[in-house]
Amino acid sequence: MIQLLISSLLFLATPPATPATQPSVSPAATQPAAESTTQPATSPATNPQVDALLARMESAGERLQTIRCKVEYTVIDRLNLTETTRFGTILFKRAEPNPMFLIEFDKLIADDVVKRDKQWWLFRDRWLWEIKGKSRTIIKREILHPGEKADFFDIEKAPFPLPFGQQKEKILRNFDVTLVPPQVDDPPDTDHLVCRPKPDSPLADDYSRLDFYVSRKLDLPVKIVAEDVRGDRVSVARFPDLSATDLNVSLSDADFEQPAESRGFAVAEEPLKD
C-alpha cells in the first residue's frame, strides 16, 4: 500500500500545462480518475503543452528542498468492495547521501467507520521503517547497502522513485503521457495528466495508469491516482490545502528520528539481500 504513497511523494512536482478555464469545485472528489471514461485531449507526441509541463516538472523539482504537508491516502479494493482512507502528515527533506521522509497517519476511516490507528513510515540513511501503533511493532527494511547512494530522482533506477525532479526524457521513455480536459470533480485550478506505463517499462508490472492533478499555482500535484495492473485496486493520494507555505520549510535531521511514541515497540530487521 505505502509503495504508491512513497512513489506519490516521489512523483510530486509534475508541473501544470497552460491554464484553462475550469469551474471552482471542492477537491474532495470521491471517484478516482482511474475510473474516468474521458478520452485524452490529444496524442502526447503532438501536444506541446505536455512537453512544456514535463519540462517545468523537472525545473520545479530542482528548486524543492523540503515539504511539510497534510496527506489523505485512500485505497479502493474492487475485489472485496472495501474502501479505507488514512489521514496524516508528510515530511520530506533532501539530504546526503540520500533524502529523508517521515509519513505519520493518526486516523483511519474504513467503510465509513472512524478509528484511531497510528502508523509511521520513516526513511533515513538506508532503512525504511514501518511502525504500527496498534500492534506496537516496527519492521526495519534495509533498502540500500551501507554507504550506498541512490538516485531517488531517477524513475528507472530508484528503490521508490520520488514524484518530483524527474527528467522529462525519462518520463516520456517510460510513459505515454496525455493531458485530459477539465472535469467537474477535478480539484480546483488544476490540470490533469494521465500517464500509462509503456509495455517495456518496469512500472508496467505494477500500474495500468497514474493520474496527476497539478496545481497551476504551485506546479505540484494536489491529487495522485494509481490503478494497479489488474485493475483490482485504486489508490488515491491527496494533499489537501497544499500551499507555498508547505514548501522549502525549515526541517532539521532531528525531525526524522524514530517517533518517541514508538519507543519500546518490538523491532524486526530485514537486511538487504544481495
CSV table of C-alpha atoms in Angstrom, one decimal:
chain,number,residue,atom,x,y,z
A,1,MET,CA,0.0,0.0,0.0
A,2,ILE,CA,2.6,2.5,1.0
A,3,GLN,CA,4.6,1.9,-2.1
A,4,LEU,CA,2.2,4.2,-4.0
A,5,LEU,CA,2.2,6.9,-1.4
A,6,ILE,CA,6.0,6.9,-1.3
A,7,SER,CA,6.1,7.0,-5.1
A,8,SER,CA,3.5,9.7,-5.0
A,9,LEU,CA,5.7,11.8,-2.8
A,10,LEU,CA,8.4,11.0,-5.2
A,11,PHE,CA,6.4,11.9,-8.2
A,12,LEU,CA,5.1,15.1,-6.6
A,13,ALA,CA,6.3,18.0,-8.7
A,14,THR,CA,4.6,17.4,-12.0
A,15,PRO,CA,4.0,21.0,-13.4
A,16,PRO,CA,0.8,22.2,-15.0
A,17,ALA,CA,0.1,22.9,-18.6
A,18,THR,CA,-1.2,26.3,-19.9
A,19,PRO,CA,-4.1,27.3,-17.6
A,20,ALA,CA,-7.6,26.8,-19.0
A,21,THR,CA,-11.0,27.9,-17.7
A,22,GLN,CA,-12.2,25.5,-15.1
A,23,PRO,CA,-15.1,25.6,-12.6
A,24,SER,CA,-14.3,26.1,-8.9
A,25,VAL,CA,-15.3,22.9,-7.1
A,26,SER,CA,-14.3,21.1,-3.9
A,27,PRO,CA,-11.1,18.9,-4.3
A,28,ALA,CA,-12.8,16.2,-2.2
A,29,ALA,CA,-13.9,14.2,-5.1
A,30,THR,CA,-14.8,10.6,-4.3
A,31,GLN,CA,-14.5,9.0,-7.6
A,32,PRO,CA,-10.9,8.2,-8.7
A,33,ALA,CA,-9.7,9.4,-12.1
A,34,ALA,CA,-8.8,5.8,-12.9
A,35,GLU,CA,-12.5,5.1,-13.5
A,36,SER,CA,-12.9,8.0,-15.8
A,37,THR,CA,-14.0,7.3,-19.4
A,38,THR,CA,-12.8,10.6,-20.7
A,39,GLN,CA,-10.5,10.3,-23.7
A,40,PRO,CA,-7.2,12.2,-23.7
A,41,ALA,CA,-7.3,15.5,-25.4
A,42,THR,CA,-4.5,14.9,-27.9
A,43,SER,CA,-1.7,12.5,-28.5
A,44,PRO,CA,1.3,13.3,-26.3
A,45,ALA,CA,3.6,13.2,-29.3
A,46,THR,CA,1.7,16.2,-30.8
A,47,ASN,CA,0.8,18.1,-27.7
A,48,PRO,CA,3.3,20.9,-26.8
A,49,GLN,CA,1.5,21.5,-23.5
A,50,VAL,CA,2.5,18.1,-22.2
A,51,ASP,CA,6.1,18.7,-23.3
A,52,ALA,CA,6.2,22.1,-21.6
A,53,LEU,CA,4.6,20.6,-18.5
A,54,LEU,CA,7.2,17.9,-18.1
A,55,ALA,CA,10.0,20.4,-18.6
A,56,ARG,CA,8.6,22.5,-15.8
A,57,MET,CA,8.2,19.4,-13.6
A,58,GLU,CA,11.9,18.9,-13.9
A,59,SER,CA,12.7,22.5,-13.1
A,60,ALA,CA,10.3,22.6,-10.1
A,61,GLY,CA,11.9,19.5,-8.6
A,62,GLU,CA,15.3,21.2,-8.7
A,63,ARG,CA,14.0,24.0,-6.5
A,64,LEU,CA,12.2,21.9,-4.0
A,65,GLN,CA,14.3,21.1,-0.9
A,66,THR,CA,11.7,20.3,1.8
A,67,ILE,CA,8.0,19.6,2.2
A,68,ARG,CA,5.7,19.5,5.3
A,69,CYS,CA,2.0,18.9,4.4
A,70,LYS,CA,-1.1,17.1,5.1
A,71,VAL,CA,-2.0,13.8,3.3
A,72,GLU,CA,-5.1,11.8,2.8
A,73,TYR,CA,-4.5,8.3,1.4
A,74,THR,CA,-7.4,6.1,0.1
A,75,VAL,CA,-7.3,2.5,-1.1
A,76,ILE,CA,-10.3,1.2,-3.0
A,77,ASP,CA,-10.4,-2.6,-3.2
A,78,ARG,CA,-12.7,-3.5,-6.1
A,79,LEU,CA,-12.5,-7.3,-5.5
A,80,ASN,CA,-13.5,-7.1,-1.8
A,81,LEU,CA,-15.6,-4.0,-2.2
A,82,THR,CA,-13.8,-2.1,0.6
A,83,GLU,CA,-12.5,1.4,0.9
A,84,THR,CA,-10.1,2.8,3.5
A,85,THR,CA,-8.7,6.3,4.0
A,86,ARG,CA,-5.8,7.3,6.3
A,87,PHE,CA,-5.2,10.9,7.3
A,88,GLY,CA,-1.8,12.3,8.4
A,89,THR,CA,1.2,14.4,7.5
A,90,ILE,CA,4.3,14.1,5.4
A,91,LEU,CA,7.8,15.5,6.0
A,92,PHE,CA,10.4,15.3,3.3
A,93,LYS,CA,14.0,16.7,3.1
A,94,ARG,CA,16.7,16.5,0.5
A,95,ALA,CA,19.9,15.3,2.3
A,96,GLU,CA,23.2,13.5,1.7
A,97,PRO,CA,23.8,10.8,0.8
A,98,ASN,CA,20.0,10.2,0.4
A,99,PRO,CA,16.8,12.1,1.1
A,100,MET,CA,14.7,11.5,4.2
A,101,PHE,CA,11.0,11.4,4.7
A,102,LEU,CA,8.5,10.7,7.6
A,103,ILE,CA,4.8,9.8,6.9
A,104,GLU,CA,2.6,9.8,10.0
A,105,PHE,CA,-1.0,8.6,10.0
A,106,ASP,CA,-3.2,9.2,13.0
A,107,LYS,CA,-6.7,8.5,11.8
A,108,LEU,CA,-8.4,5.8,9.7
A,109,ILE,CA,-11.8,5.6,8.1
A,110,ALA,CA,-12.7,2.1,7.0
A,111,ASP,CA,-16.1,1.7,5.3
A,112,ASP,CA,-17.4,4.8,7.0
A,113,VAL,CA,-16.2,3.8,10.5
A,114,VAL,CA,-13.7,6.2,12.0
A,115,LYS,CA,-10.8,4.7,14.0
A,116,ARG,CA,-7.7,5.9,15.7
A,117,ASP,CA,-4.9,3.9,14.1
A,118,LYS,CA,-1.4,5.3,14.3
A,119,GLN,CA,1.2,4.3,11.8
A,120,TRP,CA,4.5,5.8,10.7
A,121,TRP,CA,6.7,5.3,7.7
A,122,LEU,CA,10.3,6.6,8.1
A,123,PHE,CA,13.1,6.5,5.6
A,124,ARG,CA,16.6,7.7,6.7
A,125,ASP,CA,20.1,6.6,5.7
A,126,ARG,CA,19.4,3.3,4.1
A,127,TRP,CA,16.5,1.9,6.3
A,128,LEU,CA,12.7,2.1,5.7
A,129,TRP,CA,10.8,1.9,9.0
A,130,GLU,CA,7.2,0.6,9.1
A,131,ILE,CA,5.8,1.4,12.6
A,132,LYS,CA,2.4,0.3,13.8
A,133,GLY,CA,0.9,1.7,17.0
A,134,LYS,CA,-1.9,-0.9,17.3
A,135,SER,CA,0.5,-3.9,17.3
A,136,ARG,CA,3.4,-2.0,18.9
A,137,THR,CA,5.7,-3.4,16.2
A,138,ILE,CA,8.5,-2.0,14.0
A,139,ILE,CA,9.8,-3.6,10.8
A,140,LYS,CA,13.1,-2.1,9.6
A,141,ARG,CA,13.8,-2.9,6.0
A,142,GLU,CA,17.2,-2.2,4.6
A,143,ILE,CA,16.8,-0.6,1.2
A,144,LEU,CA,20.4,0.2,0.4
A,145,HIS,CA,23.8,-1.2,1.2
A,146,PRO,CA,26.0,0.7,3.8
A,147,GLY,CA,27.4,3.8,2.2
A,148,GLU,CA,25.3,3.4,-1.0
A,149,LYS,CA,23.9,6.5,-2.6
A,150,ALA,CA,20.8,6.1,-4.7
A,151,ASP,CA,19.4,8.5,-7.2
A,152,PHE,CA,15.8,8.7,-5.9
A,153,PHE,CA,15.1,11.2,-8.7
A,154,ASP,CA,15.8,8.5,-11.4
A,155,ILE,CA,12.5,6.9,-12.2
A,156,GLU,CA,14.3,3.9,-13.9
A,157,LYS,CA,16.7,3.0,-11.0
A,158,ALA,CA,15.3,4.3,-7.7
A,159,PRO,CA,14.1,1.9,-5.0
A,160,PHE,CA,11.0,4.0,-5.0
A,161,PRO,CA,11.2,7.0,-7.4
A,162,LEU,CA,10.4,10.4,-6.0
A,163,PRO,CA,7.4,12.3,-7.5
A,164,PHE,CA,9.5,15.4,-8.3
A,165,GLY,CA,12.7,16.2,-10.0
A,166,GLN,CA,12.2,13.6,-12.6
A,167,GLN,CA,13.7,14.2,-16.0
A,168,LYS,CA,11.3,14.8,-18.8
A,169,GLU,CA,13.2,12.5,-21.1
A,170,LYS,CA,12.8,9.5,-18.7
A,171,ILE,CA,9.1,10.2,-18.0
A,172,LEU,CA,8.4,10.1,-21.8
A,173,ARG,CA,10.6,7.0,-22.1
A,174,ASN,CA,8.6,5.2,-19.5
A,175,PHE,CA,5.0,6.6,-20.0
A,176,ASP,CA,2.6,7.6,-22.7
A,177,VAL,CA,1.5,11.0,-21.2
A,178,THR,CA,-1.7,12.8,-22.2
A,179,LEU,CA,-3.5,15.9,-21.0
A,180,VAL,CA,-7.2,15.4,-20.1
A,181,PRO,CA,-9.8,18.1,-20.4
A,182,PRO,CA,-11.1,19.5,-17.1
A,183,GLN,CA,-13.9,17.6,-15.4
A,184,VAL,CA,-16.4,18.9,-12.9
A,185,ASP,CA,-15.0,16.8,-10.0
A,186,ASP,CA,-11.3,17.8,-10.5
A,187,PRO,CA,-9.6,19.7,-7.7
A,188,PRO,CA,-10.0,23.4,-8.4
A,189,ASP,CA,-7.4,25.2,-10.5
A,190,THR,CA,-5.6,22.0,-11.6
A,191,ASP,CA,-4.5,20.3,-14.8
A,192,HIS,CA,-5.0,16.6,-15.3
A,193,LEU,CA,-2.2,14.3,-16.7
A,194,VAL,CA,-2.7,10.6,-17.4
A,195,CYS,CA,0.5,8.5,-17.5
A,196,ARG,CA,0.2,5.0,-18.9
A,197,PRO,CA,3.4,2.9,-18.5
A,198,LYS,CA,4.9,1.7,-21.7
A,199,PRO,CA,5.0,-2.1,-22.1
A,200,ASP,CA,8.7,-2.2,-21.7
A,201,SER,CA,8.8,0.0,-18.6
A,202,PRO,CA,9.3,-1.7,-15.2
A,203,LEU,CA,6.3,0.3,-13.9
A,204,ALA,CA,4.1,-1.7,-16.3
A,205,ASP,CA,4.4,-4.6,-13.9
A,206,ASP,CA,2.6,-2.6,-11.2
A,207,TYR,CA,0.4,0.0,-12.7
A,208,SER,CA,-2.1,0.3,-15.6
A,209,ARG,CA,-2.2,4.1,-15.2
A,210,LEU,CA,-1.2,7.1,-13.0
A,211,ASP,CA,-3.2,10.3,-12.9
A,212,PHE,CA,-1.8,13.6,-11.7
A,213,TYR,CA,-3.9,16.7,-10.8
A,214,VAL,CA,-1.4,19.5,-10.8
A,215,SER,CA,-1.9,22.9,-9.1
A,216,ARG,CA,-1.5,25.7,-11.5
A,217,LYS,CA,-0.3,27.9,-8.7
A,218,LEU,CA,2.4,25.6,-7.3
A,219,ASP,CA,3.3,23.4,-10.2
A,220,LEU,CA,2.8,20.4,-7.9
A,221,PRO,CA,0.2,17.7,-7.8
A,222,VAL,CA,-2.5,18.0,-5.2
A,223,LYS,CA,-4.0,14.6,-6.1
A,224,ILE,CA,-2.4,11.4,-7.5
A,225,VAL,CA,-4.4,8.4,-8.5
A,226,ALA,CA,-3.0,5.0,-9.4
A,227,GLU,CA,-4.7,1.9,-10.7
A,228,ASP,CA,-2.9,-1.4,-10.4
A,229,VAL,CA,-2.0,-3.5,-13.4
A,230,ARG,CA,-5.0,-5.9,-12.9
A,231,GLY,CA,-7.5,-3.0,-12.2
A,232,ASP,CA,-8.4,-4.6,-8.9
A,233,ARG,CA,-7.1,-1.7,-6.7
A,234,VAL,CA,-7.2,2.0,-7.0
A,235,SER,CA,-5.0,4.2,-4.7
A,236,VAL,CA,-5.6,7.9,-4.2
A,237,ALA,CA,-3.1,10.3,-2.5
A,238,ARG,CA,-4.5,13.8,-1.8
A,239,PHE,CA,-2.5,16.7,-0.4
A,240,PRO,CA,-5.3,19.0,0.8
A,241,ASP,CA,-4.6,22.7,1.3
A,242,LEU,CA,-1.1,22.4,-0.2
A,243,SER,CA,0.3,25.9,-0.4
A,244,ALA,CA,3.6,27.7,-0.8
A,245,THR,CA,4.0,27.8,3.0
A,246,ASP,CA,4.3,24.0,3.0
A,247,LEU,CA,7.3,24.1,0.7
A,248,ASN,CA,11.0,24.7,1.5
A,249,VAL,CA,10.2,25.0,5.2
A,250,SER,CA,12.8,24.7,7.9
A,251,LEU,CA,13.4,21.0,8.8
A,252,SER,CA,16.3,19.5,10.7
A,253,ASP,CA,17.6,16.0,10.7
A,254,ALA,CA,16.1,15.6,14.2
A,255,ASP,CA,12.7,15.8,12.6
A,256,PHE,CA,13.4,12.4,11.0
A,257,GLU,CA,14.1,10.4,14.1
A,258,GLN,CA,12.2,7.4,15.4
A,259,PRO,CA,8.9,8.8,16.8
A,260,ALA,CA,9.1,9.0,20.6
A,261,GLU,CA,5.7,7.3,20.9
A,262,SER,CA,7.1,4.2,19.4
A,263,ARG,CA,9.9,3.7,21.9
A,264,GLY,CA,9.7,0.2,23.4
A,265,PHE,CA,8.0,-1.4,20.4
A,266,ALA,CA,9.2,-4.8,19.2
A,267,VAL,CA,11.7,-4.4,16.3
A,268,ALA,CA,12.3,-6.8,13.5
A,269,GLU,CA,15.0,-6.2,10.9
A,270,GLU,CA,15.0,-7.3,7.3
A,271,PRO,CA,18.6,-6.9,5.9
A,272,LEU,CA,19.0,-6.2,2.2
A,273,LYS,CA,19.5,-9.4,0.2
A,274,ASP,CA,22.2,-9.5,-2.5
